Short mmCIF file of C-alpha atoms and ligand atoms in Angstrom, two decimals:
data_model
loop_
_atom_site.label_atom_id
_atom_site.label_comp_id
_atom_site.label_asym_id
_atom_site.label_seq_id
_atom_site.Cartn_x
_atom_site.Cartn_y
_atom_site.Cartn_z
CA UNK A 15 14.03 4.48 70.07
CA UNK A 16 14.74 2.72 66.69
CA UNK A 17 11.63 2.56 64.50
CA UNK A 18 9.91 -0.79 64.12
CA UNK A 19 11.02 -1.87 60.68
CA UNK A 20 14.62 -0.85 61.47
CA UNK A 21 14.47 -3.30 64.39
CA UNK A 22 12.99 -6.00 62.12
CA UNK A 23 15.51 -5.38 59.34
CA UNK A 24 18.42 -5.49 61.78
CA UNK A 25 17.05 -8.61 63.48
CA UNK A 26 16.56 -10.40 60.15
CA UNK A 27 20.12 -9.54 59.11
CA UNK A 28 21.64 -10.75 62.39
CA UNK A 29 19.50 -13.90 62.49
CA UNK A 30 21.28 -15.09 59.34
CA UNK A 31 24.74 -13.72 60.16
CA UNK A 32 27.61 -15.91 61.33
CA UNK A 33 31.31 -15.08 61.45
CA UNK A 34 34.06 -17.64 62.09
CA UNK A 35 36.78 -17.05 64.68
CA UNK A 36 40.47 -17.87 63.96
CA UNK A 37 41.97 -20.22 66.57
CA UNK A 38 45.29 -18.42 66.10
CA UNK A 39 43.71 -15.11 67.15
CA UNK A 40 43.62 -16.37 70.76
CA UNK A 41 47.30 -17.40 70.96
CA UNK A 42 50.37 -15.25 71.58
CA UNK A 43 51.50 -13.85 68.21
CA UNK A 44 53.97 -11.16 67.26
CA UNK A 45 55.98 -9.65 64.46
CA UNK A 46 59.51 -10.32 63.33
CA UNK A 47 60.58 -7.81 65.93
CA UNK A 48 59.26 -9.88 68.75
CA UNK A 49 56.28 -11.33 70.53
CA UNK A 50 54.86 -9.81 73.75
CA UNK A 51 53.59 -12.70 75.89
CA UNK A 52 50.16 -12.40 77.49
CA UNK A 53 49.68 -14.60 80.58
CA UNK A 54 46.05 -15.33 79.65
CA UNK A 55 46.69 -16.23 76.01
CA UNK A 56 45.48 -19.59 74.71
CA UNK A 57 48.16 -22.25 74.42
CA UNK A 58 46.39 -25.52 73.67
CA UNK A 59 43.67 -26.28 71.14
CA UNK A 60 41.38 -26.73 74.17
CA UNK A 61 42.21 -23.18 75.35
CA UNK A 62 41.33 -21.87 71.87
CA UNK A 63 37.96 -23.67 71.82
CA UNK A 64 37.26 -22.48 75.36
CA UNK A 65 38.03 -18.84 74.47
CA UNK A 66 36.03 -19.06 71.24
CA UNK A 67 33.15 -20.46 73.28
CA UNK A 68 33.23 -17.30 75.40
CA UNK A 69 33.00 -15.03 72.36
CA UNK A 70 30.08 -17.05 70.93
CA UNK A 71 28.32 -17.19 74.31
CA UNK A 72 28.27 -13.39 74.60
CA UNK A 73 27.76 -12.40 70.93
CA UNK A 74 25.67 -15.30 69.56
CA UNK A 75 27.07 -15.21 66.02
CA UNK A 76 30.34 -17.21 66.01
CA UNK A 77 29.45 -20.94 66.19
CA UNK A 78 32.63 -22.11 64.40
CA UNK A 79 36.41 -21.86 64.84
CA UNK A 80 38.87 -21.90 61.93
CA UNK A 81 41.67 -24.40 62.59
CA UNK A 82 45.25 -24.34 61.39
CA UNK A 83 46.39 -27.93 60.87
CA UNK A 84 49.92 -27.76 62.32
CA UNK A 85 48.97 -25.43 65.16
CA UNK A 86 45.68 -27.06 66.26
CA UNK A 87 45.87 -30.70 65.14
CA UNK A 88 49.36 -31.84 66.21
CA UNK A 89 48.50 -35.48 65.35
CA UNK A 90 46.94 -34.53 62.01
CA UNK A 91 43.86 -36.68 61.30
CA UNK A 92 44.69 -38.45 64.59
CA UNK A 93 43.63 -35.30 66.44
CA UNK A 94 40.10 -35.35 64.97
CA UNK A 95 38.42 -37.22 67.88
CA UNK A 96 39.95 -34.81 70.45
CA UNK A 97 38.78 -31.81 68.47
CA UNK A 98 35.28 -33.26 68.25
CA UNK A 99 35.26 -33.64 72.05
CA UNK A 100 36.36 -30.03 72.50
CA UNK A 101 33.71 -28.76 70.07
CA UNK A 102 31.01 -30.52 72.09
CA UNK A 103 32.45 -29.33 75.43
CA UNK A 104 32.69 -25.63 74.46
CA UNK A 105 29.68 -25.31 72.12
CA UNK A 106 31.58 -24.18 69.03
CA UNK A 107 32.13 -26.40 65.98
CA UNK A 108 35.31 -26.89 63.96
CA UNK A 109 35.15 -24.57 60.94
CA UNK A 110 37.43 -24.11 57.95
CA UNK A 111 40.58 -26.23 57.82
CA UNK A 112 43.79 -24.32 57.05
CA UNK A 113 46.69 -26.48 55.81
CA UNK A 114 50.18 -25.16 56.58
CA UNK A 115 52.69 -25.50 53.78
CA UNK A 116 54.74 -22.43 54.73
CA UNK A 117 56.33 -23.15 58.11
CA UNK A 118 58.57 -26.19 57.62
CA UNK A 119 62.16 -25.82 56.37
CA UNK A 120 61.46 -27.79 53.18
CA UNK A 121 59.21 -24.97 51.96
CA UNK A 122 62.15 -22.52 51.56
CA UNK A 123 61.56 -22.32 47.80
CA UNK A 124 57.85 -22.96 48.03
CA UNK A 125 55.31 -25.74 48.34
CA UNK A 126 53.05 -26.53 45.34
CA UNK A 127 55.22 -24.05 43.40
CA UNK A 128 58.60 -25.50 44.44
CA UNK A 129 60.94 -26.54 41.56
CA UNK A 130 61.64 -29.77 43.50
CA UNK A 131 58.94 -32.35 42.55
CA UNK A 132 59.47 -34.12 45.89
CA UNK A 133 58.53 -30.97 47.80
CA UNK A 134 55.49 -30.44 45.53
CA UNK A 135 54.43 -34.03 46.24
CA UNK A 136 54.98 -33.54 49.99
CA UNK A 137 52.88 -30.35 49.87
CA UNK A 138 50.07 -32.13 48.05
CA UNK A 139 50.17 -34.94 50.62
CA UNK A 140 49.63 -32.35 53.36
CA UNK A 141 46.65 -30.90 51.49
CA UNK A 142 45.16 -34.39 51.07
CA UNK A 143 45.71 -35.12 54.78
CA UNK A 144 43.96 -31.82 55.53
CA UNK A 145 40.99 -32.94 53.41
CA UNK A 146 40.80 -36.10 55.54
CA UNK A 147 40.67 -33.85 58.62
CA UNK A 148 38.03 -31.70 56.89
CA UNK A 149 35.97 -34.83 56.26
CA UNK A 150 36.53 -36.20 59.78
CA UNK A 151 35.38 -32.95 61.38
CA UNK A 152 32.52 -32.36 58.93
CA UNK A 153 34.03 -29.01 57.97
CA UNK A 154 32.82 -27.56 54.68
CA UNK A 155 35.84 -25.48 53.70
CA UNK A 156 39.50 -26.17 53.01
CA UNK A 157 41.02 -22.70 53.29
CA UNK A 158 44.22 -22.45 51.24
CA UNK A 159 46.90 -19.81 51.59
CA UNK A 160 50.38 -20.25 50.11
CA UNK A 161 53.45 -18.17 51.05
CA UNK A 162 55.03 -19.29 47.78
CA UNK A 163 57.02 -16.81 45.67
CA UNK A 164 60.51 -15.37 45.31
CA UNK A 165 62.56 -12.47 46.59
CA UNK A 166 64.65 -11.47 43.57
CA UNK A 167 64.06 -11.03 39.79
CA UNK A 168 65.11 -13.96 37.65
CA UNK A 169 65.42 -16.41 40.53
CA UNK A 170 62.30 -18.46 39.67
CA UNK A 171 60.32 -19.39 36.53
CA UNK A 172 56.94 -17.79 37.23
CA UNK A 173 55.19 -19.66 34.38
CA UNK A 174 56.42 -23.07 35.54
CA UNK A 175 55.26 -22.30 39.13
CA UNK A 176 51.81 -21.25 37.82
CA UNK A 177 51.52 -24.62 36.07
CA UNK A 178 52.63 -26.55 39.16
CA UNK A 179 50.02 -24.70 41.24
CA UNK A 180 47.31 -25.45 38.70
CA UNK A 181 48.27 -29.16 38.76
CA UNK A 182 48.48 -29.30 42.56
CA UNK A 183 45.18 -27.56 43.18
CA UNK A 184 43.41 -29.72 40.60
CA UNK A 185 44.81 -32.86 42.26
CA UNK A 186 43.58 -31.69 45.67
CA UNK A 187 40.18 -30.67 44.24
CA UNK A 188 39.76 -34.18 42.82
CA UNK A 189 39.83 -35.54 46.38
CA UNK A 190 37.14 -33.23 47.77
CA UNK A 191 33.89 -34.89 48.79
CA UNK A 192 30.47 -33.62 47.74
CA UNK A 193 29.52 -30.48 49.60
CA UNK A 194 33.12 -29.61 50.41
CA UNK A 195 34.81 -26.50 49.00
CA UNK A 196 38.36 -25.27 48.63
CA UNK A 197 38.93 -21.54 49.07
CA UNK A 198 41.94 -20.02 47.29
CA UNK A 199 43.35 -17.01 49.18
CA UNK A 200 45.57 -14.48 47.38
CA UNK A 201 48.14 -12.10 48.84
CA UNK A 202 50.32 -9.59 46.93
CA UNK A 203 53.48 -9.97 49.07
CA UNK A 204 54.99 -11.18 52.43
CA UNK A 205 56.76 -13.30 53.15
CA UNK A 206 57.88 -13.20 49.49
CA UNK A 207 58.99 -9.76 48.43
CA UNK A 208 59.59 -9.99 44.63
CA UNK A 209 56.75 -12.20 43.34
CA UNK A 210 54.02 -14.19 45.11
CA UNK A 211 52.56 -17.05 43.08
CA UNK A 212 48.93 -16.28 43.99
CA UNK A 213 49.22 -12.49 44.25
CA UNK A 214 45.80 -11.13 43.34
CA UNK A 215 42.14 -11.93 42.78
CA UNK A 216 42.63 -12.66 39.07
CA UNK A 217 45.28 -15.30 39.69
CA UNK A 218 43.20 -16.87 42.47
CA UNK A 219 40.11 -16.81 40.22
CA UNK A 220 41.95 -18.48 37.32
CA UNK A 221 43.46 -21.17 39.59
CA UNK A 222 40.12 -21.81 41.33
CA UNK A 223 38.33 -22.17 38.01
CA UNK A 224 40.97 -24.52 36.60
CA UNK A 225 40.94 -26.59 39.82
CA UNK A 226 37.23 -27.39 39.59
CA UNK A 227 33.64 -26.38 40.47
CA UNK A 228 34.09 -26.70 44.24
CA UNK A 229 36.88 -24.12 44.28
CA UNK A 230 36.17 -20.48 45.08
CA UNK A 231 38.17 -17.33 45.91
CA UNK A 232 38.86 -16.11 49.47
CA UNK A 233 39.26 -12.35 49.96
CA UNK A 234 41.47 -11.34 52.91
CA UNK A 235 40.85 -7.60 53.33
CA UNK A 236 44.50 -7.08 54.33
CA UNK A 237 45.82 -8.63 51.12
CA UNK A 238 45.41 -5.62 48.81
CA UNK A 239 47.53 -2.70 47.72
CA UNK A 240 46.42 0.56 49.34
CA UNK A 241 44.72 1.93 46.19
CA UNK A 242 42.76 -1.23 45.32
CA UNK A 243 38.96 -1.06 45.38
CA UNK A 244 38.21 -4.21 47.41
CA UNK A 245 34.41 -3.96 47.13
CA UNK A 246 34.73 -3.86 43.33
CA UNK A 247 36.65 -7.17 43.48
CA UNK A 248 33.89 -8.49 45.75
CA UNK A 249 31.17 -7.35 43.32
CA UNK A 250 32.94 -9.04 40.40
CA UNK A 251 33.47 -12.32 42.27
CA UNK A 252 29.84 -12.28 43.42
CA UNK A 253 28.62 -11.73 39.87
CA UNK A 254 30.88 -14.54 38.63
CA UNK A 255 29.63 -16.83 41.46
CA UNK A 256 33.25 -17.28 42.53
CA UNK A 257 33.25 -15.56 45.93
CA UNK A 258 33.78 -18.21 48.59
CA UNK A 259 34.69 -16.26 51.69
CA UNK A 260 36.41 -13.50 53.59
CA UNK A 261 39.18 -13.05 56.10
CA UNK A 262 38.19 -9.80 57.78
CA UNK A 263 40.71 -7.58 59.58
CA UNK A 264 41.88 -3.99 59.17
CA UNK A 265 45.11 -2.26 58.21
CA UNK A 266 46.76 1.14 57.96
CA UNK A 267 49.65 0.05 55.77
CA UNK A 268 49.95 -3.62 54.64
CA UNK A 269 48.76 -6.97 56.01
CA UNK A 270 48.62 -5.50 59.50
CA UNK A 271 45.91 -7.94 60.73
CA UNK A 272 44.43 -5.28 63.01
CA UNK A 273 40.96 -5.41 64.53
CA UNK A 274 38.20 -5.22 61.91
CA UNK A 275 36.75 -1.69 61.57
CA UNK A 276 39.48 -0.17 63.74
CA UNK A 277 41.00 1.89 60.91
CA UNK A 278 38.41 2.09 58.08
CA UNK A 279 34.96 0.79 59.09
CA UNK A 280 33.40 2.34 55.96
CA UNK A 281 35.59 -0.06 53.90
CA UNK A 282 34.07 -3.10 55.61
CA UNK A 283 30.61 -1.50 55.33
CA UNK A 284 31.04 -1.07 51.56
CA UNK A 285 31.95 -4.77 51.28
CA UNK A 286 28.85 -5.86 53.24
CA UNK A 287 26.79 -3.44 51.12
CA UNK A 288 27.87 -5.04 47.85
CA UNK A 289 26.85 -8.45 49.22
CA UNK A 290 23.45 -7.27 50.54
CA UNK A 291 22.73 -5.39 47.33
CA UNK A 292 23.58 -8.53 45.29
CA UNK A 293 21.25 -10.60 47.49
CA UNK A 294 18.45 -8.01 47.19
CA UNK A 295 18.77 -7.75 43.38
CA UNK A 296 19.15 -11.48 42.69
CA UNK A 297 17.00 -12.83 45.50
CA UNK A 298 19.91 -15.26 45.99
CA UNK A 299 21.73 -15.82 49.30
CA UNK A 300 25.44 -15.09 48.79
CA UNK A 301 27.10 -18.40 49.72
CA UNK A 302 29.97 -16.68 51.51
CA UNK A 303 31.98 -17.83 54.55
CA UNK A 304 32.56 -14.82 56.79
CA UNK A 305 35.73 -15.34 58.82
CA UNK A 306 38.03 -13.22 60.94
CA UNK A 307 41.80 -13.42 60.42
CA UNK A 308 43.62 -11.21 62.90
CA UNK A 309 46.62 -11.42 65.20
CA UNK A 310 46.25 -9.48 68.40
CA UNK A 311 49.84 -8.67 69.29
CA UNK A 312 49.06 -6.14 72.05
CA UNK A 313 45.30 -6.14 72.83
CA UNK A 314 43.80 -8.74 75.13
CA UNK A 315 42.98 -11.56 72.71
CA UNK A 316 39.41 -12.38 73.79
CA UNK A 317 38.47 -8.72 74.26
CA UNK A 318 39.83 -7.90 70.78
CA UNK A 319 37.77 -10.74 69.33
CA UNK A 320 34.60 -9.58 71.10
CA UNK A 321 35.29 -6.02 69.87
CA UNK A 322 35.64 -7.41 66.34
CA UNK A 323 32.41 -9.40 66.40
CA UNK A 324 30.46 -6.49 67.92
CA UNK A 325 31.77 -4.29 65.09
CA UNK A 326 30.92 -6.92 62.48
CA UNK A 327 27.34 -7.15 63.80
CA UNK A 328 26.99 -3.36 63.58
CA UNK A 329 28.37 -3.17 60.02
CA UNK A 330 26.11 -6.01 58.84
CA UNK A 331 23.13 -4.25 60.45
CA UNK A 332 24.00 -0.90 58.82
CA UNK A 333 24.40 -2.54 55.39
CA UNK A 334 20.96 -4.13 55.80
CA UNK A 335 19.41 -0.65 56.22
CA UNK A 336 20.37 0.59 52.75
CA UNK A 337 17.16 1.34 50.79
CA UNK A 338 18.07 -0.91 47.85
CA UNK A 339 15.00 -0.14 45.71
CA UNK A 340 15.60 3.60 45.98
CA UNK A 341 19.32 3.13 45.36
CA UNK A 342 18.65 1.12 42.19
CA UNK A 343 16.39 3.89 40.84
CA UNK A 344 18.95 6.60 41.67
CA UNK A 345 21.80 4.63 40.10
CA UNK A 346 19.73 4.14 36.94
CA UNK A 347 18.90 7.86 36.77
CA UNK A 348 22.50 8.78 37.74
CA UNK A 349 21.37 10.88 40.69
CA UNK A 350 24.89 10.72 42.09
CA UNK A 351 24.50 12.66 45.32
CA UNK A 352 21.28 10.97 46.42
CA UNK A 353 22.62 7.56 45.46
CA UNK A 354 25.74 8.06 47.57
CA UNK A 355 23.61 9.40 50.42
CA UNK A 356 21.72 6.07 50.49
CA UNK A 357 24.92 4.40 51.69
CA UNK A 358 26.05 7.23 53.94
CA UNK A 359 22.65 7.45 55.64
CA UNK A 360 22.69 3.74 56.45
CA UNK A 361 26.31 3.87 57.61
CA UNK A 362 25.56 6.85 59.85
CA UNK A 363 22.59 5.11 61.49
CA UNK A 364 23.18 4.15 65.13
CA UNK A 365 22.11 0.52 65.01
CA UNK A 366 23.18 -0.28 68.58
CA UNK A 367 19.68 0.17 70.11
CA UNK A 368 18.19 -2.20 67.50
CA UNK A 369 21.02 -4.70 68.09
CA UNK A 370 20.40 -4.56 71.84
CA UNK A 371 16.72 -5.38 71.16
CA UNK A 372 17.81 -8.31 68.95
CA UNK A 373 20.24 -9.51 71.61
CA UNK A 374 17.56 -9.33 74.31
CA UNK A 375 15.24 -11.37 72.10
CA UNK A 376 18.00 -14.02 71.91
CA UNK A 377 18.81 -13.99 75.61
CA UNK A 378 22.17 -12.42 74.81
CA UNK A 379 23.76 -9.60 76.86
CA UNK A 380 23.19 -6.01 75.66
CA UNK A 381 26.95 -5.36 76.08
CA UNK A 382 29.03 -8.48 75.31
CA UNK A 383 32.31 -6.89 76.43
CA UNK A 384 30.92 -5.91 79.83
CA UNK A 385 29.29 -9.32 80.25
CA UNK A 386 32.60 -11.04 79.48
CA UNK A 387 34.47 -8.81 81.94
CA UNK A 388 31.85 -9.49 84.62
CA UNK A 389 32.09 -13.27 83.98
CA UNK A 390 35.46 -13.62 85.74
CA UNK A 391 36.61 -15.97 82.96
CA UNK A 392 39.96 -14.23 82.56
CA UNK A 393 40.58 -14.32 86.30
CA UNK A 394 39.89 -18.08 86.17
CA UNK A 395 42.10 -19.04 83.20
CA UNK A 396 45.08 -16.68 83.67
CA UNK A 397 46.63 -18.51 86.68
CA UNK A 398 46.28 -21.80 84.73
CA UNK A 399 48.16 -20.42 81.71
CA UNK A 400 50.56 -17.84 83.16
CA UNK A 401 53.45 -20.18 83.85
CA UNK A 402 53.48 -21.69 80.37
CA UNK A 403 53.01 -18.38 78.57
CA UNK A 404 55.63 -16.39 80.42
CA UNK A 405 58.24 -19.14 80.43
CA UNK A 406 58.62 -19.15 76.62
CA UNK A 407 60.02 -15.77 75.45
CA UNK A 408 60.70 -15.89 71.68
CA UNK A 409 63.14 -13.48 69.96
CA UNK A 410 63.45 -12.76 66.22
CA UNK A 411 67.10 -13.57 65.56
C1 LRH B 508 48.34 -15.07 55.52
C2 LRH B 508 47.04 -15.32 56.25
C3 LRH B 508 46.44 -16.67 55.98
C4 LRH B 508 46.61 -17.43 57.25
C5 LRH B 508 47.54 -16.66 58.02
C6 LRH B 508 47.41 -16.84 59.50
O1 LRH B 508 48.74 -13.75 55.69
O2 LRH B 508 46.17 -14.29 55.96
O3 LRH B 508 45.08 -16.60 55.82
O4 LRH B 508 46.83 -18.73 57.12
O5 LRH B 508 47.33 -15.32 57.63
MN1 MN B 509 44.06 -14.62 55.76
#
């Protein structure tokens, strides 16, 4: 039986926790070696809202869905009314808006970083159209990731591309409305394999700062070299008031987009710890958008998402149990072992009983996965989607 203040601490942490679901996490996705079709996978934007609604219904902490402009708003700003209808129907709001300047053929040599001014202008137009969608849907964040870069030394002028990105992001920032933010996501490689224009946190920080005050940095946990200390980057960005949000997932090798906490849950715990410790020390709420960015190539999409959110709730609860006052004293007195044990003790705490109490207090199921499986939702939607999913088999070459 968890002791009283553990239950209160966990409940307080979960009462203020929200994590955004990626619409693309519900659709059939694959790798360059192929895509294994799931009959039940979401196809339409309505399917994605419906599936996201299931995850929120059973976990209680995912009231928004991140949208990718080309994939979820086929008519661009013209799709806004439909999306609003879906949000109302399925009880989840439209979240961050993700422009797509990496898929179309014209982006072969880049988008905002392309040597061709016409392609840079076209890319900027897409960002501005995405801001109109952001405004139409009342979404706070424009979430920006660019595939831009090069594959071979000497093939592009890296300095010129940096300047073009600075100009493009500043031009987009100028069109943001009050209360809106733009989040600049970095990634060291893929699909570019020699240089990527926004490759690390420092480049994203510099570009966000030069764009304007409503620009922040987005940390995708899969976008780091193996040896990088991600929670140190998080601590720096927090201290610089430049941390805007996260794309949580997990990886064994590169940007594997695996289920959060499936490979290294202590990594995600250390990230949540740095945020909680910052909030405890400063008394300030970290203004961070927690989002999931995963592609479930083999697992059932909705089950993988429920697994992810259940894990996220547990890691947030564990991080809330760190005795911050004691930790601060031990860090100051350099009591290394006891300081480290503060984190390990919290991480080792089984918070599931306390989370079940919190869930019961919210009218939520003790076991979201079991509740979803008992709901018969999959049995209902699969026949409706099977034909369309299994008729389109995509191959790499
Ligand atoms: C790029 C990325 C980006 C998304 C995409 C689906 O790797 O992390 O955030 O747009 O995945
Ligand atoms: Mn991402």
